[in-house]
Amino acid sequence: MEVKNCSVVTEFILLGIPHTEGLEMVLFVLFLPFYACTLLGNVSILVAVISSACLHTPMYFFLGNLSVFDMGFSSVTCPKMLLYLMGLSRLISYKHCVSQLFFFHFLGSIECFLYTVMAYDRFTAICYPLQYTVIMNPRICVALAVGTWLLGCIHSSILTSLTFTLPYCGPNEVDHFFCDIPALLPLAYADTSWAQRVSFTNVGLVSLVCFLLIILSYTRITVSILSIRTTEGRRRAFSTCSAHLIAILCAYGPIITVYLQPTPNPMLGTVVQILMNLVGPMLNPLIYTLRNKEVKTALKTILHRARQIPVSKSR
């Protein structure tokens, strides 16, 4: 009866980053370049993959997908954060809060699945090089990409429904800079222990299964690389895989820190979330371009063509 008679929350107030009162403009000036670099870097990767015929391979197909998800993942939270750092409203409607939580976990889980698929791609390329083009044919690549979308949608739908089937009719101040499960559940006007356990299990299970599959793939890859007789062959194989491993560590570190802590630390969680939303998506283009000659060559070709266009018109 109390739940039925309570006033249902229609909007939430994002309290933002804790202990940063008076530093909003400083943080805005600091964070805006990170977000801009994220968009610019990932657009560059995507343009390079689409426009260069030599990059029309499974590895770069999945890298292009990763760039799209990185831009989307960062854009779920960063624009709203930058707006209230400028002094605009901290209010977020109930529907927008639901959407923010859904797409945050939707795109975040897709990245986990995509890293697993990319590990499988590297495993196939190195362990079965003669059958690679048959195993990773275009139809299989598209099916794997669509599969990551479907799994991400299922995963995020479970977490979102668990969070928002609870009644919210009391305090509406979210002690975070965006709508996420650990910040919203304390506001629910009900027992949240079941939702906490299921969300913890869901996030933990997805992360653990993906991580174990990646470890298994790279264990087999390492064994195959060590069996290569030439030093140059081993160096090239390790160089191809090292960028992916660095990106995986950058992705899974924050997930473990934020969602799999026995006793969550709000301040630590906020700092890690900022790194995951701003720094992680910006690093992926750098990781994959600085260590990849083919991508760098494709980007140089695109820049060269762009410089030639005005010259040809002037003539």
XYZ file of C-alpha atoms in Angstrom, residues 13-18 20 84 90 174-177 270:
14
model
C 19.247 14.693 -10.329
C 22.811 13.710 -11.212
C 25.053 14.877 -8.393
C 28.084 14.475 -10.626
C 31.671 13.751 -9.656
C 32.080 13.807 -5.862
C 34.742 18.488 -7.235
C 26.325 20.064 -16.493
C 21.744 18.241 -13.870
C 21.868 9.972 -8.108
C 25.288 10.110 -6.461
C 27.107 9.680 -9.756
C 27.668 11.473 -13.076
C 33.736 7.211 -10.124
